[in-house]
PDB file of C-alpha atoms in Angstrom:
ATOM      1  CA  MET A1498     -21.487  43.027  22.399  1.00 54.00           C
ATOM      2  CA  LYS A1499     -22.768  39.455  22.280  1.00 62.00           C
ATOM      3  CA  LYS A1500     -21.262  38.775  18.844  1.00 64.00           C
ATOM      4  CA  PRO A1501     -17.555  38.939  19.957  1.00 64.00           C
ATOM      5  CA  ILE A1502     -18.281  36.739  22.971  1.00 66.00           C
ATOM      6  CA  PHE A1503     -20.021  34.227  20.734  1.00 55.00           C
ATOM      7  CA  LEU A1504     -17.071  34.207  18.300  1.00 55.00           C
ATOM      8  CA  VAL A1505     -14.577  33.697  21.132  1.00 54.00           C
ATOM      9  CA  LEU A1506     -16.707  30.860  22.488  1.00 53.00           C
ATOM     10  CA  ILE A1507     -16.913  29.151  19.084  1.00 59.00           C
ATOM     11  CA  LEU A1508     -13.173  29.585  18.472  1.00 53.00           C
ATOM     12  CA  SER A1509     -12.271  28.174  21.882  1.00 59.00           C
ATOM     13  CA  LEU A1510     -14.624  25.224  21.359  1.00 52.00           C
ATOM     14  CA  PHE A1511     -13.050  24.507  17.974  1.00 56.00           C
ATOM     15  CA  LEU A1512      -9.534  24.781  19.407  1.00 56.00           C
ATOM     16  CA  SER A1513     -10.320  22.483  22.325  1.00 60.00           C
ATOM     17  CA  LEU A1514     -11.860  19.859  20.022  1.00 52.00           C
ATOM     18  CA  THR A1515      -8.813  20.014  17.764  1.00 56.00           C
ATOM     19  CA  LEU A1516      -6.475  19.565  20.703  1.00 52.00           C
ATOM     20  CA  MET A1517      -8.551  16.699  22.097  1.00 53.00           C
ATOM     21  CA  VAL A1518      -8.276  14.857  18.774  1.00 48.00           C
ATOM     22  CA  GLY A1519      -4.495  15.285  18.913  1.00 52.00           C
ATOM     23  CA  VAL A1520      -4.350  14.021  22.502  1.00 45.00           C
ATOM     24  CA  VAL A1521      -6.500  11.000  21.714  1.00 44.00           C
ATOM     25  CA  LYS A1522      -4.309  10.210  18.723  1.00 49.00           C
ATOM     26  CA  ALA A1523      -1.231  10.591  20.899  1.00 45.00           C
ATOM     27  CA  GLN A1524      -2.580   8.155  23.450  1.00 45.00           C
ATOM     28  CA  THR A1525      -3.580   5.427  21.016  1.00 44.00           C
ATOM     29  CA  ASP A1526      -1.087   2.711  20.310  1.00 41.00           C
ATOM     30  CA  THR A1527      -0.503   2.505  16.593  1.00 43.00           C
ATOM     31  CA  ASN A1528       0.254  -0.896  15.194  1.00 43.00           C
ATOM     32  CA  THR A1529       2.667  -1.068  12.304  1.00 41.00           C
ATOM     33  CA  ASN A1530       1.407  -3.092   9.423  1.00 45.00           C
ATOM     34  CA  THR A1531       4.270  -4.946   7.802  1.00 43.00           C
ATOM     35  CA  THR A1532       2.397  -6.281   4.801  1.00 47.00           C
ATOM     36  CA  ALA A1533       3.955  -6.463   1.401  1.00 52.00           C
ATOM     37  CA  VAL A1534       3.668  -3.303  -0.665  1.00 53.00           C
ATOM     38  CA  ASP A1535       2.770  -3.220  -4.331  1.00 54.00           C
ATOM     39  CA  THR A1536       5.859  -1.711  -5.906  1.00 46.00           C
ATOM     40  CA  ASN A1537       3.830  -0.281  -8.785  1.00 59.00           C
ATOM     41  CA  SER A1538       2.040   2.276  -6.644  1.00 80.00           C
ATOM     42  CA  VAL A1539       2.290   3.327  -3.034  1.00 87.00           C
ATOM     43  CA  THR A1540      -0.811   5.165  -1.912  1.00 89.00           C
ATOM     44  CA  ALA A1541      -1.589   7.428   1.013  1.00 89.00           C
ATOM     45  CA  SER A1542      -3.374   4.574   2.771  1.00 89.00           C
ATOM     46  CA  ASP A1543      -0.176   2.488   2.515  1.00 91.00           C
ATOM     47  CA  LEU A1544       1.469   5.265   4.537  1.00 92.00           C
ATOM     48  CA  GLY A1545      -1.283   5.355   7.150  1.00 91.00           C
ATOM     49  CA  ILE A1546      -2.664   8.733   6.073  1.00 93.00           C
ATOM     50  CA  SER A1547      -5.567   9.981   4.007  1.00 93.00           C
ATOM     51  CA  GLU A1548      -5.233  11.721   0.667  1.00 93.00           C
ATOM     52  CA  PRO A1549      -4.474  15.394   1.319  1.00 92.00           C
ATOM     53  CA  LYS A1550      -7.410  17.644   0.584  1.00 92.00           C
ATOM     54  CA  ILE A1551      -5.422  20.876   0.835  1.00 93.00           C
ATOM     55  CA  LEU A1552      -2.333  21.052  -1.370  1.00 94.00           C
ATOM     56  CA  PRO A1553       0.474  23.631  -1.258  1.00 94.00           C
ATOM     57  CA  ASN A1554      -1.058  25.511  -4.189  1.00 93.00           C
ATOM     58  CA  SER A1555      -4.203  26.175  -2.124  1.00 93.00           C
ATOM     59  CA  PRO A1556      -4.699  29.491  -0.320  1.00 94.00           C
ATOM     60  CA  TRP A1557      -5.678  27.429   2.780  1.00 95.00           C
ATOM     61  CA  TYR A1558      -2.334  25.613   2.961  1.00 94.00           C
ATOM     62  CA  GLY A1559      -0.853  28.120   5.422  1.00 93.00           C
ATOM     63  CA  LEU A1560      -3.745  27.473   7.788  1.00 95.00           C
ATOM     64  CA  LYS A1561      -3.213  23.730   7.457  1.00 94.00           C
ATOM     65  CA  LYS A1562       0.481  24.102   8.375  1.00 93.00           C
ATOM     66  CA  PHE A1563      -0.461  26.374  11.301  1.00 95.00           C
ATOM     67  CA  TRP A1564      -2.831  23.731  12.746  1.00 93.00           C
ATOM     68  CA  GLU A1565      -0.210  21.024  12.289  1.00 92.00           C
ATOM     69  CA  GLY A1566       2.283  23.119  14.228  1.00 92.00           C
ATOM     70  CA  LEU A1567      -0.244  23.938  16.920  1.00 93.00           C
ATOM     71  CA  ARG A1568      -1.133  20.270  17.432  1.00 91.00           C
ATOM     72  CA  ASP A1569       2.526  19.293  17.556  1.00 90.00           C
ATOM     73  CA  ALA A1570       3.209  21.986  20.162  1.00 93.00           C
ATOM     74  CA  PHE A1571       0.959  20.174  22.628  1.00 93.00           C
ATOM     75  CA  VAL A1572       2.564  16.746  22.217  1.00 92.00           C
ATOM     76  CA  PHE A1573       5.258  16.018  24.780  1.00 91.00           C
ATOM     77  CA  ASN A1574       5.920  12.307  24.220  1.00 89.00           C
ATOM     78  CA  PRO A1575       9.051  11.977  22.019  1.00 88.00           C
ATOM     79  CA  ILE A1576       7.776   8.835  20.310  1.00 90.00           C
ATOM     80  CA  VAL A1577       4.465  10.477  19.411  1.00 92.00           C
ATOM     81  CA  LYS A1578       6.342  13.552  18.163  1.00 91.00           C
ATOM     82  CA  ALA A1579       8.423  11.308  15.912  1.00 92.00           C
ATOM     83  CA  GLU A1580       5.278   9.534  14.669  1.00 93.00           C
ATOM     84  CA  ASN A1581       3.668  12.904  13.921  1.00 93.00           C
ATOM     85  CA  SER A1582       6.768  13.955  11.984  1.00 93.00           C
ATOM     86  CA  LEU A1583       6.607  10.725   9.995  1.00 94.00           C
ATOM     87  CA  ASP A1584       2.946  11.416   9.196  1.00 95.00           C
ATOM     88  CA  ARG A1585       3.869  14.949   8.076  1.00 94.00           C
ATOM     89  CA  ALA A1586       6.670  13.624   5.871  1.00 94.00           C
ATOM     90  CA  SER A1587       4.275  11.115   4.319  1.00 94.00           C
ATOM     91  CA  GLU A1588       1.734  13.887   3.725  1.00 95.00           C
ATOM     92  CA  ARG A1589       4.374  16.061   2.059  1.00 94.00           C
ATOM     93  CA  LEU A1590       5.353  13.149  -0.184  1.00 93.00           C
ATOM     94  CA  ILE A1591       1.766  12.475  -1.282  1.00 94.00           C
ATOM     95  CA  GLU A1592       1.383  16.231  -1.885  1.00 94.00           C
ATOM     96  CA  ILE A1593       4.489  16.149  -4.095  1.00 92.00           C
ATOM     97  CA  LYS A1594       3.050  13.249  -6.064  1.00 90.00           C
ATOM     98  CA  ALA A1595      -0.272  15.080  -6.573  1.00 91.00           C
ATOM     99  CA  LEU A1596       1.457  18.332  -7.550  1.00 91.00           C
ATOM    100  CA  VAL A1597       3.691  16.619 -10.107  1.00 89.00           C
ATOM    101  CA  GLU A1598       0.670  14.847 -11.594  1.00 88.00           C
ATOM    102  CA  ALA A1599      -1.093  18.235 -11.835  1.00 88.00           C
ATOM    103  CA  GLY A1600       1.960  19.858 -13.435  1.00 87.00           C
ATOM    104  CA  GLU A1601       2.535  22.258 -10.511  1.00 89.00           C
ATOM    105  CA  ILE A1602       6.324  21.916 -10.662  1.00 88.00           C
ATOM    106  CA  GLU A1603       7.250  25.028  -8.661  1.00 89.00           C
ATOM    107  CA  ASP A1604       5.003  24.057  -5.741  1.00 91.00           C
ATOM    108  CA  ALA A1605       6.257  20.458  -5.928  1.00 90.00           C
ATOM    109  CA  ASP A1606       9.826  21.726  -5.772  1.00 89.00           C
ATOM    110  CA  LYS A1607       9.118  23.713  -2.589  1.00 92.00           C
ATOM    111  CA  THR A1608       7.285  20.773  -1.057  1.00 93.00           C
ATOM    112  CA  ILE A1609      10.265  18.471  -1.642  1.00 92.00           C
ATOM    113  CA  THR A1610      12.300  20.857   0.527  1.00 91.00           C
ATOM    114  CA  ARG A1611       9.621  20.650   3.244  1.00 92.00           C
ATOM    115  CA  TYR A1612       9.729  16.868   2.967  1.00 93.00           C
ATOM    116  CA  GLU A1613      13.497  16.843   3.449  1.00 93.00           C
ATOM    117  CA  LYS A1614      13.120  19.000   6.574  1.00 91.00           C
ATOM    118  CA  GLN A1615      10.563  16.560   8.015  1.00 92.00           C
ATOM    119  CA  ILE A1616      12.899  13.616   7.419  1.00 93.00           C
ATOM    120  CA  GLU A1617      15.717  15.528   9.148  1.00 92.00           C
ATOM    121  CA  LYS A1618      13.405  16.174  12.129  1.00 90.00           C
ATOM    122  CA  ILE A1619      12.630  12.476  12.322  1.00 92.00           C
ATOM    123  CA  LYS A1620      16.321  11.583  12.278  1.00 91.00           C
ATOM    124  CA  GLU A1621      16.977  14.084  15.091  1.00 89.00           C
ATOM    125  CA  ARG A1622      14.138  12.562  17.114  1.00 88.00           C
ATOM    126  CA  ILE A1623      15.442   9.053  16.449  1.00 87.00           C
ATOM    127  CA  ALA A1624      18.800  10.112  17.854  1.00 85.00           C
ATOM    128  CA  LYS A1625      16.974  11.109  21.037  1.00 81.00           C
ATOM    129  CA  LEU A1626      14.957   7.870  21.025  1.00 79.00           C
ATOM    130  CA  THR A1627      18.053   5.685  21.155  1.00 73.00           C
ATOM    131  CA  ASP A1628      18.154   6.312  24.912  1.00 73.00           C
ATOM    132  CA  ILE A1629      14.592   5.027  25.260  1.00 72.00           C
ATOM    133  CA  HIS A1630      14.475   1.248  25.244  1.00 70.00           C
ATOM    134  CA  SER A1631      10.797   0.493  24.994  1.00 81.00           C
ATOM    135  CA  ASP A1632       8.506  -1.496  22.762  1.00 85.00           C
ATOM    136  CA  LYS A1633       6.969   1.708  21.390  1.00 87.00           C
ATOM    137  CA  ALA A1634      10.375   3.092  20.419  1.00 87.00           C
ATOM    138  CA  GLU A1635      11.307  -0.146  18.688  1.00 88.00           C
ATOM    139  CA  LYS A1636       7.936  -0.261  16.896  1.00 91.00           C
ATOM    140  CA  PHE A1637       8.478   3.284  15.677  1.00 91.00           C
ATOM    141  CA  LEU A1638      11.971   2.473  14.394  1.00 91.00           C
ATOM    142  CA  ASP A1639      10.551  -0.516  12.509  1.00 93.00           C
ATOM    143  CA  LYS A1640       7.745   1.638  11.118  1.00 94.00           C
ATOM    144  CA  PHE A1641      10.235   4.312  10.032  1.00 93.00           C
ATOM    145  CA  ALA A1642      12.376   1.730   8.227  1.00 92.00           C
ATOM    146  CA  GLU A1643       9.301   0.370   6.438  1.00 94.00           C
ATOM    147  CA  TYR A1644       8.119   3.866   5.487  1.00 94.00           C
ATOM    148  CA  GLN A1645      11.569   4.796   4.199  1.00 92.00           C
ATOM    149  CA  LEU A1646      11.226   2.010   1.644  1.00 93.00           C
ATOM    150  CA  LYS A1647       7.753   3.194   0.666  1.00 93.00           C
ATOM    151  CA  HIS A1648       8.928   6.811   0.428  1.00 92.00           C
ATOM    152  CA  ARG A1649      11.808   5.712  -1.773  1.00 91.00           C
ATOM    153  CA  LEU A1650       9.379   3.906  -4.102  1.00 91.00           C
ATOM    154  CA  ILE A1651       7.278   7.058  -4.466  1.00 89.00           C
ATOM    155  CA  LEU A1652      10.316   9.253  -5.114  1.00 87.00           C
ATOM    156  CA  GLU A1653      11.718   6.836  -7.671  1.00 85.00           C
ATOM    157  CA  LYS A1654       8.305   6.683  -9.360  1.00 83.00           C
ATOM    158  CA  LEU A1655       8.515  10.462  -9.899  1.00 77.00           C
ATOM    159  CA  ASP A1656      11.298   9.726 -12.381  1.00 62.00           C
ATOM    160  CA  ASP A1657       8.905   7.674 -14.468  1.00 58.00           C
ATOM    161  CA  SER A1658       6.449  10.544 -14.704  1.00 56.00           C
ATOM    162  CA  GLU A1659       6.302  13.024 -17.549  1.00 54.00           C
ATOM    163  CA  VAL A1660       8.313  15.631 -15.653  1.00 58.00           C
ATOM    164  CA  ASP A1661      11.152  17.273 -17.520  1.00 61.00           C
ATOM    165  CA  SER A1662      12.033  19.699 -14.744  1.00 67.00           C
ATOM    166  CA  GLU A1663      15.676  19.543 -13.721  1.00 71.00           C
ATOM    167  CA  SER A1664      14.901  21.166 -10.360  1.00 67.00           C
ATOM    168  CA  ILE A1665      12.446  18.381  -9.472  1.00 71.00           C
ATOM    169  CA  LYS A1666      14.952  15.736 -10.503  1.00 69.00           C
ATOM    170  CA  SER A1667      17.775  17.286  -8.485  1.00 72.00           C
ATOM    171  CA  ASP A1668      15.553  17.836  -5.441  1.00 70.00           C
ATOM    172  CA  LYS A1669      14.315  14.271  -5.756  1.00 68.00           C
ATOM    173  CA  GLU A1670      17.921  13.063  -5.671  1.00 75.00           C
ATOM    174  CA  LYS A1671      18.563  15.155  -2.536  1.00 74.00           C
ATOM    175  CA  ALA A1672      15.455  13.685  -0.909  1.00 76.00           C
ATOM    176  CA  LEU A1673      16.644  10.165  -1.717  1.00 73.00           C
ATOM    177  CA  GLU A1674      19.989  10.983  -0.119  1.00 76.00           C
ATOM    178  CA  VAL A1675      18.228  12.254   3.008  1.00 74.00           C
ATOM    179  CA  LEU A1676      16.383   8.937   3.242  1.00 68.00           C
ATOM    180  CA  SER A1677      19.640   6.988   3.219  1.00 69.00           C
TER     181      SER A1677
END
């Protein structure tokens, strides 16, 4: 009898801590760093994220996506939602890069589609942000423009890799069009 109560208590504690981290992140003011980027290699840290530890070829990836969705469900500020979408798009792009380097072409192909969906979400949110004339909205638009350039560099670098897959190349071209 005590074991289920203990599990519920641990799960609720974990969930509340996860949500608190999301709320704290949502309340912090992120500064955009407009430093010059080395065109030879754009890294995860250049995009303001850490290297992904769970890739789409992992059995834990579904859980990762679930937690991302759960955290996003509790964010109500449109600017923070757009920033979260930009972080997700950057994560998908770094995942694509890692998958291509590992030769996981099929997973990379699926992840490019996820990346395109994230960019579309950002564009929809930007359309809603045009009504908001604030410093935070303008900072986000500047950050998005900067990150579009960095994303483009990563996608173009995929062409230089040893990938002979036509599906990756065509999806990469679609992703570049979405960025435009």
